[in-house]
Amino acid sequence: MMFPWKQLILLSFIGCLGGELLLQGPVFVKEPSNSIFPVGSEDEKITLNCEARGNPSPHYRWQLNGSDIDTSMEHRYKLNGGNLVVINPNRNWDTGTYQCFATNSLGTIVSREAKLQFAYLENFKTKMRSTVSVREGQGVVLLCGPPPHSGELSYAWIFNEYPSFVEEDSRRFVSQETGHLYISKVEPSDVGNYTCVVTSLVTNARVLGSPTPLVLRSDGVMGEYEPKIEVQFPETLPAAKGSTVKLECFALGNPIPQINWRRSDGLPFSSKIKLRKFNGVLEIPNFQQEDAGSYECIAENSRGKNVARGRLTYYAKPHWVQLIKDVETAVEDSLYWECRASGKPKPSYRWLKNGAALVLEERIQIENGALTITNLSVTDSGMFQCIAENKHGLVYSSAELKVVASAPDFSKNPMKKLVQVQVGSLVSLDCKPRASPRARSSWKKGDVSVQEHARISLLKDGGLKIANVTKADAGTYTCMAENQFGKANGTTHLVVTEPTRITLAPSNMDVSVGESVILPCQVQHDPLLDIIFTWYFNGALADFKKDGSHFEKVGGSSSGDLMIRNIQLKHSGKYVCMVQTGVDSVSSAADLIVRGSPGPPENVKVDEITDTTAQLSWKEGKDNHSPVISYSIQARTPFSVGWQTVTTVPEVPPSEVNGGGGSRSELVITWDPVPEELQNGEGFGYVVAFRPLGVTTWIQTVVTSPDTPRYVFRNESIVPYSPYEVKVGVYNNKGEGPFSPVTTVFSAEEEPTVAPSQVSANSLSSSEIEVSWNTIPWKLSNGHLLGYEVRYWNGGGKEESSSKVKVAGNETSARLRGLKSNLAYYTAVRAYNSAGAGPFSATVNATTKKTPPSQPPGNVVWNATDTKVLLNWEQVKAMENESEVTGYKVFYRTSSQNNVQVLNTNKTSAELLLPIKEDYIIEVKATTDGGDGTSSEQIRIPRITSMDARGSTSAISNVHPMSSYLPIVLFFIVYALW
């Protein structure tokens, strides 16, 4: 592309100027949004917001329904910054879609669309409404017919006079869709005048319709009939993502229909779905795609049922997935700008440039929302907007395109003056001047042009790459950059050196005290490079001045050998030789071990002397990298010749070494303390040694108290319930004694990590609840499960002050006893072992039953023969706070026996086939779900001496325990009490 010289100069000047002033196209900070203006409001104006930032500052204009607004009409409009103020809004002139345009020298952007609506509610016509005449039992619909309005409404009905409003229930329903009043079955109390009340939810204005009289016909009562659904939702209802959907359903019928809901696909309702107005309204908050589908309303009574169906479809306004961003590029380059949005239905795309539809041509194309512009020119610069839209809405994304033109310039990104590399390596020389369009690059080495071949590549970004560098590649390289606006050169100097290599490295050594050694460090390096040898000892720089009597560097210019004279124990450690040049560095390390004789035992003491013995004690000295094998004790007397080895007697190790248990990450070791008489002196204590099974190194610790029977080792790295080898030794002020035999101890178990499942609670009586659960999964490798803990508290108490019951690990239920009657109890279960307790299960609850009746069966009358006893008593009636009577129990025994027999019956009489050969003692109790009631007074039936006998309740003493054992045959007939 050819440019006139004047234009070239201008373009270059603008590009530079733009960089200095930080020019920026308009970007919206605030955009107008949909507004509803209440007609009759005291406000005399409405403001639509619009604010954009940019440099230079943007100016603004507005459109209404696609036409420019004349803001010079000051009695109608006013611009406050970018905000449009509409004065004395009028619904006939100002209703519609508004858009704000922000413009500066770099371009124009247009805001999203904002709709301005006017909310109003006119009065009902004063026309009288006709009387509605229905039969009793018939269903009726009273029509509202709201007056002309705009904006959302709510409906209610007045019965006869204000403020007596119709209360909605399963028989009466006010639709918020139609405003009508529905009565499923008319009753005589419904006769009266009904007035529809309509309220604007925007203006809060309220208007009342004319009363509708409802009267009963005199030609009889309406018979029963199946439900007829009068209020139902559309067959297809679109619902927006995130919205709250309300479906109405109501039916007329006799008897009053019951309304229920379900999904046609059989899926259960999600927990967020609510049923309101006696099931007349199904509410789905935060509507999502999984809520879409077919829903059914079922109206049912004893005469039949009817079903209304409708489908909820999901839609979503466009939502950006990928926005466009500002782009600065060079003339003649190509642009690919992609914007992507999600939505249902799938959005379509269109593009704006400077607020107007983008004109397509051969080099400007749009495909699937992506904009492509080839062979860019400066005139393509401007503000671009991508619009994604579907039938439910649209969204805008804005960005600036800057197309720049400039000659190559190295000032902002100069080339490196010097590059040093090794022979055989790979080097890249950068050449990245600022240029628009991108500059074409060529290279020279000295005065010779560089050409591509097997080792040399000219890169696409203008750089030069040289592989397997040789000495011959060294020299001065010049990059020459050029485009149609000018030329520029950059230079770098390449230095190629031989790599540094250690030819003789130090090696690991094991020496004895007093020797002298040399740690070699010899290298081969490039003669052009200076070389520096540095030694490190145990991570610190070796100090040749401080330790000059031992350390000395020896060798020539290519050697950094380290000599250590008269080596001492302190010289043990790691030595590193570091070799550095201006291009590279290499290092090598070696470990030096210095061994010496053991140090002398410390603090040797003679503690006790007898006629034939002496007790000695000492502390272990340093082993100097040679572990101590044994101690030799020698003695001499005035009569002996020199020192002689003597016989020694050890101390006694602790017995019963064992352990286990404890909390997580603990190893517990126990033993029987050594009796005082076997401690053989003061300062007695224990040496505890342990190691994981299979590990060779012992971990040791000291327990100083002679009476301590245990030691606990805590460490997060301990694996739960893992085996350890353990031994315990002894010591006192005179020295160390032997260790106990090695034994195996397991570390602490891990507390349970899961809660019991399927927890349930069941009330058994007024004072007992049974809690049951499924066992938790448990492996023997986890240790031993000790049991379960059941925590419980009543509704009036606090969880923190709960009671607890524990059961064994093989139990899956527990009974809670001693509870208060007719009270809700909450309970949770967790497993526990020696390490602690696991998490609690979810809380469940059960309510204890009411207490049994306090009234005993009264007026117990009996009639006996020599083979049977007939009993009768008065019925027990439970009070309101007591459990209902479900039957009776007859307890009886002979006067000579302690075993009590029980007869259950649900009537107020019983017949016992008993041989009356001795006295019988009998009492009666009422039975309930809450337990047995108060016993009647005991009666004694004497041994029959004549043909028959009669009697009634009498008190006796000597009450005996009861038993369920029944040694004789019983015959009785049971009739229902109620």
PDB file of N, CA and C in Angstrom, residues 458-508:
ATOM      1  N   LEU A 458      16.786 -17.859  10.358  1.00  0.00           N
ATOM      2  CA  LEU A 458      16.197 -16.527  10.508  1.00  0.00           C
ATOM      3  C   LEU A 458      14.775 -16.717  11.024  1.00  0.00           C
ATOM      4  N   LEU A 459      14.507 -16.227  12.222  1.00  0.00           N
ATOM      5  CA  LEU A 459      13.227 -16.466  12.886  1.00  0.00           C
ATOM      6  C   LEU A 459      12.144 -15.542  12.350  1.00  0.00           C
ATOM      7  N   LYS A 460      10.865 -15.976  12.544  1.00  0.00           N
ATOM      8  CA  LYS A 460       9.736 -15.186  12.063  1.00  0.00           C
ATOM      9  C   LYS A 460       9.611 -13.860  12.793  1.00  0.00           C
ATOM     10  N   ASP A 461      10.046 -13.853  14.083  1.00  0.00           N
ATOM     11  CA  ASP A 461       9.947 -12.594  14.830  1.00  0.00           C
ATOM     12  C   ASP A 461      11.126 -11.668  14.555  1.00  0.00           C
ATOM     13  N   GLY A 462      11.984 -12.021  13.566  1.00  0.00           N
ATOM     14  CA  GLY A 462      13.116 -11.182  13.210  1.00  0.00           C
ATOM     15  C   GLY A 462      14.411 -11.592  13.847  1.00  0.00           C
ATOM     16  N   GLY A 463      14.404 -12.540  14.784  1.00  0.00           N
ATOM     17  CA  GLY A 463      15.603 -12.948  15.477  1.00  0.00           C
ATOM     18  C   GLY A 463      16.458 -13.892  14.642  1.00  0.00           C
ATOM     19  N   LEU A 464      17.673 -14.152  15.173  1.00  0.00           N
ATOM     20  CA  LEU A 464      18.634 -15.037  14.509  1.00  0.00           C
ATOM     21  C   LEU A 464      18.998 -16.147  15.476  1.00  0.00           C
ATOM     22  N   LYS A 465      18.879 -17.413  15.026  1.00  0.00           N
ATOM     23  CA  LYS A 465      19.186 -18.562  15.880  1.00  0.00           C
ATOM     24  C   LYS A 465      20.362 -19.320  15.285  1.00  0.00           C
ATOM     25  N   ILE A 466      21.374 -19.615  16.161  1.00  0.00           N
ATOM     26  CA  ILE A 466      22.553 -20.366  15.731  1.00  0.00           C
ATOM     27  C   ILE A 466      22.643 -21.607  16.617  1.00  0.00           C
ATOM     28  N   ALA A 467      22.622 -22.796  15.981  1.00  0.00           N
ATOM     29  CA  ALA A 467      22.716 -24.053  16.711  1.00  0.00           C
ATOM     30  C   ALA A 467      24.150 -24.559  16.681  1.00  0.00           C
ATOM     31  N   ASN A 468      24.529 -25.360  17.716  1.00  0.00           N
ATOM     32  CA  ASN A 468      25.859 -25.987  17.796  1.00  0.00           C
ATOM     33  C   ASN A 468      26.953 -24.951  17.512  1.00  0.00           C
ATOM     34  N   VAL A 469      26.983 -23.904  18.357  1.00  0.00           N
ATOM     35  CA  VAL A 469      27.870 -22.752  18.143  1.00  0.00           C
ATOM     36  C   VAL A 469      29.336 -23.187  18.121  1.00  0.00           C
ATOM     37  N   THR A 470      30.111 -22.591  17.197  1.00  0.00           N
ATOM     38  CA  THR A 470      31.555 -22.830  17.108  1.00  0.00           C
ATOM     39  C   THR A 470      32.305 -21.529  17.359  1.00  0.00           C
ATOM     40  N   LYS A 471      33.617 -21.635  17.510  1.00  0.00           N
ATOM     41  CA  LYS A 471      34.443 -20.445  17.699  1.00  0.00           C
ATOM     42  C   LYS A 471      34.320 -19.490  16.519  1.00  0.00           C
ATOM     43  N   ALA A 472      34.115 -20.068  15.326  1.00  0.00           N
ATOM     44  CA  ALA A 472      34.045 -19.235  14.124  1.00  0.00           C
ATOM     45  C   ALA A 472      32.801 -18.356  14.106  1.00  0.00           C
ATOM     46  N   ASP A 473      31.821 -18.673  14.940  1.00  0.00           N
ATOM     47  CA  ASP A 473      30.591 -17.872  14.963  1.00  0.00           C
ATOM     48  C   ASP A 473      30.748 -16.593  15.753  1.00  0.00           C
ATOM     49  N   ALA A 474      31.836 -16.440  16.480  1.00  0.00           N
ATOM     50  CA  ALA A 474      32.027 -15.225  17.268  1.00  0.00           C
ATOM     51  C   ALA A 474      32.160 -14.019  16.347  1.00  0.00           C
ATOM     52  N   GLY A 475      31.692 -12.857  16.825  1.00  0.00           N
ATOM     53  CA  GLY A 475      31.811 -11.638  16.040  1.00  0.00           C
ATOM     54  C   GLY A 475      30.692 -10.666  16.336  1.00  0.00           C
ATOM     55  N   THR A 476      30.608  -9.598  15.503  1.00  0.00           N
ATOM     56  CA  THR A 476      29.592  -8.562  15.670  1.00  0.00           C
ATOM     57  C   THR A 476      28.471  -8.796  14.659  1.00  0.00           C
ATOM     58  N   TYR A 477      27.227  -8.848  15.197  1.00  0.00           N
ATOM     59  CA  TYR A 477      26.049  -9.096  14.365  1.00  0.00           C
ATOM     60  C   TYR A 477      25.173  -7.854  14.359  1.00  0.00           C
ATOM     61  N   THR A 478      24.693  -7.495  13.147  1.00  0.00           N
ATOM     62  CA  THR A 478      23.826  -6.322  12.987  1.00  0.00           C
ATOM     63  C   THR A 478      22.492  -6.766  12.406  1.00  0.00           C
ATOM     64  N   CYS A 479      21.399  -6.335  13.072  1.00  0.00           N
ATOM     65  CA  CYS A 479      20.045  -6.580  12.563  1.00  0.00           C
ATOM     66  C   CYS A 479      19.577  -5.313  11.863  1.00  0.00           C
ATOM     67  N   MET A 480      19.138  -5.447  10.607  1.00  0.00           N
ATOM     68  CA  MET A 480      18.634  -4.310   9.824  1.00  0.00           C
ATOM     69  C   MET A 480      17.129  -4.496   9.648  1.00  0.00           C
ATOM     70  N   ALA A 481      16.345  -3.576  10.281  1.00  0.00           N
ATOM     71  CA  ALA A 481      14.883  -3.655  10.254  1.00  0.00           C
ATOM     72  C   ALA A 481      14.338  -2.583   9.334  1.00  0.00           C
ATOM     73  N   GLU A 482      13.302  -2.926   8.529  1.00  0.00           N
ATOM     74  CA  GLU A 482      12.777  -1.986   7.538  1.00  0.00           C
ATOM     75  C   GLU A 482      11.292  -2.255   7.290  1.00  0.00           C
ATOM     76  N   ASN A 483      10.509  -1.185   7.206  1.00  0.00           N
ATOM     77  CA  ASN A 483       9.164  -1.264   6.637  1.00  0.00           C
ATOM     78  C   ASN A 483       8.984  -0.057   5.729  1.00  0.00           C
ATOM     79  N   GLN A 484       7.770   0.185   5.186  1.00  0.00           N
ATOM     80  CA  GLN A 484       7.579   1.256   4.210  1.00  0.00           C
ATOM     81  C   GLN A 484       7.746   2.641   4.798  1.00  0.00           C
ATOM     82  N   PHE A 485       7.853   2.717   6.152  1.00  0.00           N
ATOM     83  CA  PHE A 485       7.984   4.034   6.772  1.00  0.00           C
ATOM     84  C   PHE A 485       9.406   4.361   7.204  1.00  0.00           C
ATOM     85  N   GLY A 486      10.346   3.402   7.057  1.00  0.00           N
ATOM     86  CA  GLY A 486      11.715   3.728   7.415  1.00  0.00           C
ATOM     87  C   GLY A 486      12.539   2.503   7.744  1.00  0.00           C
ATOM     88  N   LYS A 487      13.810   2.759   8.224  1.00  0.00           N
ATOM     89  CA  LYS A 487      14.772   1.715   8.544  1.00  0.00           C
ATOM     90  C   LYS A 487      15.419   2.021   9.892  1.00  0.00           C
ATOM     91  N   ALA A 488      15.979   0.936  10.516  1.00  0.00           N
ATOM     92  CA  ALA A 488      16.761   1.106  11.744  1.00  0.00           C
ATOM     93  C   ALA A 488      17.655  -0.113  11.910  1.00  0.00           C
ATOM     94  N   ASN A 489      18.846   0.085  12.589  1.00  0.00           N
ATOM     95  CA  ASN A 489      19.804  -0.994  12.802  1.00  0.00           C
ATOM     96  C   ASN A 489      20.055  -1.184  14.296  1.00  0.00           C
ATOM     97  N   GLY A 490      20.347  -2.441  14.694  1.00  0.00           N
ATOM     98  CA  GLY A 490      20.753  -2.757  16.056  1.00  0.00           C
ATOM     99  C   GLY A 490      21.914  -3.737  16.009  1.00  0.00           C
ATOM    100  N   THR A 491      22.838  -3.655  16.999  1.00  0.00           N
ATOM    101  CA  THR A 491      24.062  -4.466  16.952  1.00  0.00           C
ATOM    102  C   THR A 491      24.272  -5.181  18.281  1.00  0.00           C
ATOM    103  N   THR A 492      24.812  -6.433  18.189  1.00  0.00           N
ATOM    104  CA  THR A 492      25.208  -7.184  19.382  1.00  0.00           C
ATOM    105  C   THR A 492      26.505  -7.912  19.082  1.00  0.00           C
ATOM    106  N   HIS A 493      27.354  -8.122  20.130  1.00  0.00           N
ATOM    107  CA  HIS A 493      28.637  -8.805  19.958  1.00  0.00           C
ATOM    108  C   HIS A 493      28.545 -10.185  20.587  1.00  0.00           C
ATOM    109  N   LEU A 494      28.856 -11.228  19.800  1.00  0.00           N
ATOM    110  CA  LEU A 494      28.780 -12.613  20.257  1.00  0.00           C
ATOM    111  C   LEU A 494      30.175 -13.124  20.600  1.00  0.00           C
ATOM    112  N   VAL A 495      30.385 -13.572  21.851  1.00  0.00           N
ATOM    113  CA  VAL A 495      31.637 -14.154  22.314  1.00  0.00           C
ATOM    114  C   VAL A 495      31.398 -15.643  22.537  1.00  0.00           C
ATOM    115  N   VAL A 496      32.264 -16.509  21.930  1.00  0.00           N
ATOM    116  CA  VAL A 496      32.110 -17.960  22.035  1.00  0.00           C
ATOM    117  C   VAL A 496      33.303 -18.522  22.797  1.00  0.00           C
ATOM    118  N   THR A 497      33.039 -19.258  23.855  1.00  0.00           N
ATOM    119  CA  THR A 497      34.112 -19.804  24.700  1.00  0.00           C
ATOM    120  C   THR A 497      33.943 -21.312  24.851  1.00  0.00           C
ATOM    121  N   GLU A 498      35.093 -21.978  25.257  1.00  0.00           N
ATOM    122  CA  GLU A 498      35.045 -23.401  25.551  1.00  0.00           C
ATOM    123  C   GLU A 498      34.381 -23.611  26.919  1.00  0.00           C
ATOM    124  N   PRO A 499      33.618 -24.700  27.100  1.00  0.00           N
ATOM    125  CA  PRO A 499      32.979 -24.938  28.404  1.00  0.00           C
ATOM    126  C   PRO A 499      34.004 -25.327  29.458  1.00  0.00           C
ATOM    127  N   THR A 500      33.753 -24.972  30.683  1.00  0.00           N
ATOM    128  CA  THR A 500      34.619 -25.326  31.807  1.00  0.00           C
ATOM    129  C   THR A 500      34.252 -26.730  32.284  1.00  0.00           C
ATOM    130  N   ARG A 501      35.290 -27.582  32.492  1.00  0.00           N
ATOM    131  CA  ARG A 501      35.050 -28.960  32.938  1.00  0.00           C
ATOM    132  C   ARG A 501      36.000 -29.290  34.084  1.00  0.00           C
ATOM    133  N   ILE A 502      35.476 -30.006  35.091  1.00  0.00           N
ATOM    134  CA  ILE A 502      36.335 -30.497  36.182  1.00  0.00           C
ATOM    135  C   ILE A 502      36.962 -31.797  35.715  1.00  0.00           C
ATOM    136  N   THR A 503      38.260 -31.799  35.642  1.00  0.00           N
ATOM    137  CA  THR A 503      38.973 -32.999  35.152  1.00  0.00           C
ATOM    138  C   THR A 503      39.369 -33.925  36.284  1.00  0.00           C
ATOM    139  N   LEU A 504      39.556 -33.403  37.494  1.00  0.00           N
ATOM    140  CA  LEU A 504      39.875 -34.229  38.644  1.00  0.00           C
ATOM    141  C   LEU A 504      39.086 -33.682  39.835  1.00  0.00           C
ATOM    142  N   ALA A 505      38.067 -34.459  40.260  1.00  0.00           N
ATOM    143  CA  ALA A 505      37.150 -33.979  41.297  1.00  0.00           C
ATOM    144  C   ALA A 505      37.473 -34.623  42.639  1.00  0.00           C
ATOM    145  N   PRO A 506      37.103 -33.967  43.766  1.00  0.00           N
ATOM    146  CA  PRO A 506      37.313 -34.567  45.089  1.00  0.00           C
ATOM    147  C   PRO A 506      36.421 -35.802  45.249  1.00  0.00           C
ATOM    148  N   SER A 507      36.866 -36.765  46.044  1.00  0.00           N
ATOM    149  CA  SER A 507      36.090 -37.984  46.287  1.00  0.00           C
ATOM    150  C   SER A 507      35.917 -38.179  47.786  1.00  0.00           C
ATOM    151  N   ASN A 508      34.939 -38.996  48.169  1.00  0.00           N
ATOM    152  CA  ASN A 508      34.681 -39.274  49.583  1.00  0.00           C
ATOM    153  C   ASN A 508      35.901 -39.947  50.209  1.00  0.00           C
TER     154      ASN A 508
END
